[in-house]
PDB file of C-alpha atoms in Angstrom:
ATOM      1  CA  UNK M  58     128.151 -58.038 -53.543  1.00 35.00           C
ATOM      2  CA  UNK M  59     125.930 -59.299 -50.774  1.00 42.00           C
ATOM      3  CA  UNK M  60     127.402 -60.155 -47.037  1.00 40.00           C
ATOM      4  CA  UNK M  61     125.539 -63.344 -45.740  1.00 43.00           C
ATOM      5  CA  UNK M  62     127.038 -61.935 -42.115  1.00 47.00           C
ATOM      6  CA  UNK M  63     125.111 -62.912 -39.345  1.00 48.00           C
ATOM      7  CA  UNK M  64     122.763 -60.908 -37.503  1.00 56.00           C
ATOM      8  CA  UNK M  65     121.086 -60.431 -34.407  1.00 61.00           C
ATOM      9  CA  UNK M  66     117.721 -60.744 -35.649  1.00 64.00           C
ATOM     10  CA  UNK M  67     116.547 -63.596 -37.302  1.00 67.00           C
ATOM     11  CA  UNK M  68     115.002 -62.654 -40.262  1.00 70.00           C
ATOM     12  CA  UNK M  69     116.821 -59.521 -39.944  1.00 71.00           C
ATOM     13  CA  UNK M  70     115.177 -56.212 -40.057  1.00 73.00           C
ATOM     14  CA  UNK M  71     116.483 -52.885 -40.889  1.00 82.00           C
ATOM     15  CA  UNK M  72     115.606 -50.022 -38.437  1.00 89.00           C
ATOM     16  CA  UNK M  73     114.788 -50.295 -34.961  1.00 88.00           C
ATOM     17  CA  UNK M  74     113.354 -47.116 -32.885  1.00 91.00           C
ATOM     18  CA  UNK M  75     111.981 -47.383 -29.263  1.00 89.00           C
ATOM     19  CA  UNK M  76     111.277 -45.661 -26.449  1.00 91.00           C
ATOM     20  CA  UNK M  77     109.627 -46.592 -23.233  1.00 88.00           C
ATOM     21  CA  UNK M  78     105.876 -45.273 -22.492  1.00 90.00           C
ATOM     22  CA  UNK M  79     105.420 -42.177 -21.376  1.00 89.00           C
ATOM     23  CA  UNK M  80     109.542 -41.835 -22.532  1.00 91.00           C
ATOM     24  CA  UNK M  81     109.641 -40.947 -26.229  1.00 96.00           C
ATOM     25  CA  UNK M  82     112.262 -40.743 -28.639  1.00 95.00           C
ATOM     26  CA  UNK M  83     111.927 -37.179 -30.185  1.00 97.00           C
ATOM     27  CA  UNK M  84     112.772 -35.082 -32.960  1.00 98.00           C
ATOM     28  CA  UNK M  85     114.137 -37.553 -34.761  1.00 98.00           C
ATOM     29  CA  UNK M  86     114.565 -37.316 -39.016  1.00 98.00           C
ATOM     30  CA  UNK M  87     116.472 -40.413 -41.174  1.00 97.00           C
ATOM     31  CA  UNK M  88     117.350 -39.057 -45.110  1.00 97.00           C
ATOM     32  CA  UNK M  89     118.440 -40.902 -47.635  1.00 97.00           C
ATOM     33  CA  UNK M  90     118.693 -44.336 -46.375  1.00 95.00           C
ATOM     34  CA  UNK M  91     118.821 -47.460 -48.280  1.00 94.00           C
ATOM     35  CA  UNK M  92     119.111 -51.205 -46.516  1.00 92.00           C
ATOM     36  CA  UNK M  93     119.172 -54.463 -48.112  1.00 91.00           C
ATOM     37  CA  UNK M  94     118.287 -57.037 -46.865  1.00 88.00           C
ATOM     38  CA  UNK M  95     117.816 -60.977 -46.869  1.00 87.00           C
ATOM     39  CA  UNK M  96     114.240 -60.923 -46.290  1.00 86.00           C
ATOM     40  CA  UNK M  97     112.457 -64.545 -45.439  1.00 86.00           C
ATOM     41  CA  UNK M  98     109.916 -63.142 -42.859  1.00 86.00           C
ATOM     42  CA  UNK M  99     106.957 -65.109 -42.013  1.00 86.00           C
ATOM     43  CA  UNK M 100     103.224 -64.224 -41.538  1.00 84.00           C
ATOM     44  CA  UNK M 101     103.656 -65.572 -37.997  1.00 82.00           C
ATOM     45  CA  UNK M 102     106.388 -62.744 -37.805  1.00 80.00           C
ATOM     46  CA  UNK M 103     103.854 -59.896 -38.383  1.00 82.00           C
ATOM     47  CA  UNK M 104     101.908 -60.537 -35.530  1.00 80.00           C
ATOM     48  CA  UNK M 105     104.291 -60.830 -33.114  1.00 75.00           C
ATOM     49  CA  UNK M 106     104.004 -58.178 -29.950  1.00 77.00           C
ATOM     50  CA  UNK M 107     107.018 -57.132 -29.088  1.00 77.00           C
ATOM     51  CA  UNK M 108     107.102 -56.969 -24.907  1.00 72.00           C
ATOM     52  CA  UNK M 109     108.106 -53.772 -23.305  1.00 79.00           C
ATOM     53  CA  UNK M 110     111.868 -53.445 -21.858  1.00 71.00           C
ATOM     54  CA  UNK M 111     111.953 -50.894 -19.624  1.00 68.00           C
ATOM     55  CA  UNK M 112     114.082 -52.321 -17.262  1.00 71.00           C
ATOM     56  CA  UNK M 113     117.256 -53.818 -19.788  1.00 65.00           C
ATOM     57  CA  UNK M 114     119.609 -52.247 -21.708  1.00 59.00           C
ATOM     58  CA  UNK M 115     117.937 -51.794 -25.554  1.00 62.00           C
ATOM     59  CA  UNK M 116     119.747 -53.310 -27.283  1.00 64.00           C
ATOM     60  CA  UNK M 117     118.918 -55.263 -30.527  1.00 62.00           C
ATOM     61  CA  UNK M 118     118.749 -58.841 -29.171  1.00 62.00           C
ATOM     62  CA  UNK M 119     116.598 -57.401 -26.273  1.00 61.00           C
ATOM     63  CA  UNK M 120     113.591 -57.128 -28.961  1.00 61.00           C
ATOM     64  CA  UNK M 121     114.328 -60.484 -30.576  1.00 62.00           C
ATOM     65  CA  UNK M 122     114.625 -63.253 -32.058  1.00 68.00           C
ATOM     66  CA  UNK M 123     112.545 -61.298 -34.495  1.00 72.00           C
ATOM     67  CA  UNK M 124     110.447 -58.075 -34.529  1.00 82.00           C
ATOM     68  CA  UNK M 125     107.215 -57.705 -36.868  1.00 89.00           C
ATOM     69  CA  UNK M 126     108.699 -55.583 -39.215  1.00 89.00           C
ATOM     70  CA  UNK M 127     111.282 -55.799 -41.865  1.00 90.00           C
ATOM     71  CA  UNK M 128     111.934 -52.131 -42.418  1.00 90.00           C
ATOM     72  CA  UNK M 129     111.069 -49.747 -39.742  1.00 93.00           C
ATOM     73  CA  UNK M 130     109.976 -50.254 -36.377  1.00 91.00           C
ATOM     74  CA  UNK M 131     108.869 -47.468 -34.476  1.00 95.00           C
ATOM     75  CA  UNK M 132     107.369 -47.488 -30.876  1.00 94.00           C
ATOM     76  CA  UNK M 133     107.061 -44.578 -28.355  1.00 95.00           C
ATOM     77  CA  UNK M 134     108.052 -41.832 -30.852  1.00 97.00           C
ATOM     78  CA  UNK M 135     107.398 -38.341 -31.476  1.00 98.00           C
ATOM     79  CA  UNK M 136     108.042 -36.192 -34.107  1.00 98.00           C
ATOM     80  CA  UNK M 137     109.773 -38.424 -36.562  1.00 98.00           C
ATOM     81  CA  UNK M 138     110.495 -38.256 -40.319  1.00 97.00           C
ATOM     82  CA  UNK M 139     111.655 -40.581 -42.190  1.00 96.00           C
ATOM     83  CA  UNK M 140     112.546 -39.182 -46.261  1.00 95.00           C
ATOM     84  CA  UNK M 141     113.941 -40.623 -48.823  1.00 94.00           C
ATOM     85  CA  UNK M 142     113.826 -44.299 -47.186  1.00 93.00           C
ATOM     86  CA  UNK M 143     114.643 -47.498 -49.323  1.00 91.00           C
ATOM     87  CA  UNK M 144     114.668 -51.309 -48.513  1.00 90.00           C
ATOM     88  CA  UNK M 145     115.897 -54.311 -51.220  1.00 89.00           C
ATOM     89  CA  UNK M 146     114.620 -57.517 -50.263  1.00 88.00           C
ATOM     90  CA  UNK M 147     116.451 -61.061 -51.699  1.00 89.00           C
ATOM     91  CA  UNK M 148     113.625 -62.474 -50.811  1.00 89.00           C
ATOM     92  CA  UNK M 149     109.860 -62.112 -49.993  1.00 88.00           C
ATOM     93  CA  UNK M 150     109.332 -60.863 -46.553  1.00 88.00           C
ATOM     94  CA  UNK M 151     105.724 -61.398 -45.209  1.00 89.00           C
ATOM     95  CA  UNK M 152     106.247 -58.475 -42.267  1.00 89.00           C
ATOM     96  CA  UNK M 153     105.518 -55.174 -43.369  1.00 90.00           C
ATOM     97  CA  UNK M 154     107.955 -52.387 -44.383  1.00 91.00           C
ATOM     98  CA  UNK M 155     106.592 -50.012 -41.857  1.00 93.00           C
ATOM     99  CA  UNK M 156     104.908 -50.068 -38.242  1.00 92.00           C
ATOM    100  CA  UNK M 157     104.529 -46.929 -36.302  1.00 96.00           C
ATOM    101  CA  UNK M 158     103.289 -48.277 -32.624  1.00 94.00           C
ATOM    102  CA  UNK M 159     102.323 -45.204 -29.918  1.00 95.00           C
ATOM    103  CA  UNK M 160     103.371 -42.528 -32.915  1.00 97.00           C
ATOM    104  CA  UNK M 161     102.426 -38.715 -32.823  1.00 97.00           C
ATOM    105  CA  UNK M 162     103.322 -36.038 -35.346  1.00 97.00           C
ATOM    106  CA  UNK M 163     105.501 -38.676 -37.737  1.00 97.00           C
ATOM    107  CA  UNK M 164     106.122 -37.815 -41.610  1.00 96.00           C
ATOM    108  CA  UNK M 165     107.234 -40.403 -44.279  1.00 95.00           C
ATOM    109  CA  UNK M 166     107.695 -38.898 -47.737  1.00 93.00           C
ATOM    110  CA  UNK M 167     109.473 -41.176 -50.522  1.00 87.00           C
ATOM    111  CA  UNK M 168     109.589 -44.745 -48.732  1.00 86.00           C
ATOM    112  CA  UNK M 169     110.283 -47.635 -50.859  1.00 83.00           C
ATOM    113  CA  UNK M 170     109.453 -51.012 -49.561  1.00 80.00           C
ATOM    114  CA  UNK M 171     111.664 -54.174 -50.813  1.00 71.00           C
ATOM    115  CA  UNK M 172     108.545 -56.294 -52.442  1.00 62.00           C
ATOM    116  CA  UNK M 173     104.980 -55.499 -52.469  1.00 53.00           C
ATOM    117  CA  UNK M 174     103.492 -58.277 -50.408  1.00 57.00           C
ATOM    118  CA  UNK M 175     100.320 -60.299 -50.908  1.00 59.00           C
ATOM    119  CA  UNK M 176      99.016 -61.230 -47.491  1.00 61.00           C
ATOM    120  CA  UNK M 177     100.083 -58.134 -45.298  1.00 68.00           C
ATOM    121  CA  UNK M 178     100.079 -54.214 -45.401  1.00 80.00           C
ATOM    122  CA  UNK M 179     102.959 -52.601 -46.438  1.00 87.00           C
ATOM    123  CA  UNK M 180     102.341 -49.715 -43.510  1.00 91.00           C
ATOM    124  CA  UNK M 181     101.112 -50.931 -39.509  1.00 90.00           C
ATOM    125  CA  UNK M 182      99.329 -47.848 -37.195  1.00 94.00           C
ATOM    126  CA  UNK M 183      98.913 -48.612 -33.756  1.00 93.00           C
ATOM    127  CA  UNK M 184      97.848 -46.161 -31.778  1.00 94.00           C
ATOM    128  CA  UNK M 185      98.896 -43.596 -33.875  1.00 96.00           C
ATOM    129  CA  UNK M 186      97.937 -39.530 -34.413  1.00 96.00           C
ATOM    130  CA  UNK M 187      98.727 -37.409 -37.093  1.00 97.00           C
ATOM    131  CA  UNK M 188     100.316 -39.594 -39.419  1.00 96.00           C
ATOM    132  CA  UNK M 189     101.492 -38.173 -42.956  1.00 95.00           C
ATOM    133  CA  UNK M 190     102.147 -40.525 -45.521  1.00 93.00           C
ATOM    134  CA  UNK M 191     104.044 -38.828 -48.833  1.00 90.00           C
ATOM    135  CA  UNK M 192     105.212 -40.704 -51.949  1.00 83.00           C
ATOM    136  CA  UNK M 193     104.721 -43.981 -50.483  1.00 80.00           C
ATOM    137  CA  UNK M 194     105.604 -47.207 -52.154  1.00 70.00           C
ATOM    138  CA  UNK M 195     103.515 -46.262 -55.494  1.00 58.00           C
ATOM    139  CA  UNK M 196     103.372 -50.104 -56.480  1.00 64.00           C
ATOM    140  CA  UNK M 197     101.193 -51.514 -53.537  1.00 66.00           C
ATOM    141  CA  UNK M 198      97.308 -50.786 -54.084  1.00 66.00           C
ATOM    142  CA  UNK M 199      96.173 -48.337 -51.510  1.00 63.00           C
ATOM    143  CA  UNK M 200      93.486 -51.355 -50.080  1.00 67.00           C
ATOM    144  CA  UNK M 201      96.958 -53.230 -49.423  1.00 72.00           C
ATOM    145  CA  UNK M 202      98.929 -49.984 -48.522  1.00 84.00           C
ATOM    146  CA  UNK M 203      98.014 -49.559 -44.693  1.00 87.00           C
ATOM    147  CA  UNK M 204      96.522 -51.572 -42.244  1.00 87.00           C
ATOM    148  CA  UNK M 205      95.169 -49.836 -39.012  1.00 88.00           C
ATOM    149  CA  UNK M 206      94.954 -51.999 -35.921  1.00 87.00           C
ATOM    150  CA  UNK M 207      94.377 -51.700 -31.773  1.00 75.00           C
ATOM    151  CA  UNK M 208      93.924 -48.227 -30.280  1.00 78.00           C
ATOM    152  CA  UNK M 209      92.970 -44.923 -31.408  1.00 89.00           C
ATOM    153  CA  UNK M 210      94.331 -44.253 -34.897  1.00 92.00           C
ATOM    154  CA  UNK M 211      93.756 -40.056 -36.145  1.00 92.00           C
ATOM    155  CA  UNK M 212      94.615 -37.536 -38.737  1.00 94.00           C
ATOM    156  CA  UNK M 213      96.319 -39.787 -40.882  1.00 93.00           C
ATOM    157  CA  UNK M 214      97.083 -38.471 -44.222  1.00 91.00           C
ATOM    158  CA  UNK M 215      98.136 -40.492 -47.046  1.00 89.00           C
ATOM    159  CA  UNK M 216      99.460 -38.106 -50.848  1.00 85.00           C
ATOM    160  CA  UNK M 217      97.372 -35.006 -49.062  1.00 82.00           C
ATOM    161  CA  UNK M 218      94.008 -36.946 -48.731  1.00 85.00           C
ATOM    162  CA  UNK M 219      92.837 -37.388 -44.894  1.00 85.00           C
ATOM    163  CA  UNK M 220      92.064 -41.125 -44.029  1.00 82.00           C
ATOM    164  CA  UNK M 221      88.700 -42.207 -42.583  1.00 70.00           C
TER     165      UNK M 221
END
């Protein structure tokens, strides 16, 4: 039975991670996680940049009203592995699933975005390095699958075929 409690976000999202730069979260690994959620994100959503908070508390609200994606967010991060990952959607959601922002050394084997998505990529790298994608949302065609953007993107790896 679905909650319609209210959240902090608006559309809601599911996971938010986020250091400050040059202060990373590390070592970090999420298993067997599945969020549902209401959906309703907009295209304008995906583009938003989220400012830097060094100086508040990080909270949720602190990176609102929305952030860009309706999955994961991950910014400042090293080291991170997401498995076994799962997100329902009630409704289309025009953000994608995943963004990894000022990522190193991150793995993502079996992720399962809530809807494939016509007008956005399923997977965001910013400024990312050595990126491993496994078992990743078979539906979504791999033109659809990842969009890089900004910055220096290398060694990413998507089913054990280097990206170009």
């Amino acid at each position: 039975e679905k909650s319609d409690s209210v959240t902090q976000l608006s559309p809601a999202s599911g996971i938010l991670i986020t250091g400050i730069p040059g202060h990373y979260i590390q070592n970090l690994t999420l298993e067997n996680i599945e969020i549902e959620l209401p959906g309703k994100g907009k295209t304008e959503h995906a583009s938003r940049q989220v400012q830097e908070a060094e100086n508040q508390y990080p909270e949720i609200k602190t990176f609102g009203p929305f952030v860009p994606a309706y999955g994961v967010w991950a910014r400042h991060i090293r080291n991170l592995s997401l498995k076994n990952v799962k997100f329902k959607i009630g409704e289309k959601d025009f953000r994608p699933a995943l963004i990894l922002e000022d990522a190193n050394e991150v793995i993502v084997d079996l992720f399962r975005s809530g809807s494939t998505n016509e007008k956005r990529a399923a997977v965001r790298l910013e400024n990312a390095k050595n990126i491993q994608l496994v078992n990743v949302d078979g539906k979504i065609k791999p033109d659809k699958l990842i969009q890089f953007v900004n910055g220096n993107i290398e060694n990413v790896i998507l089913n054990n075929k280097r990206l170009r």
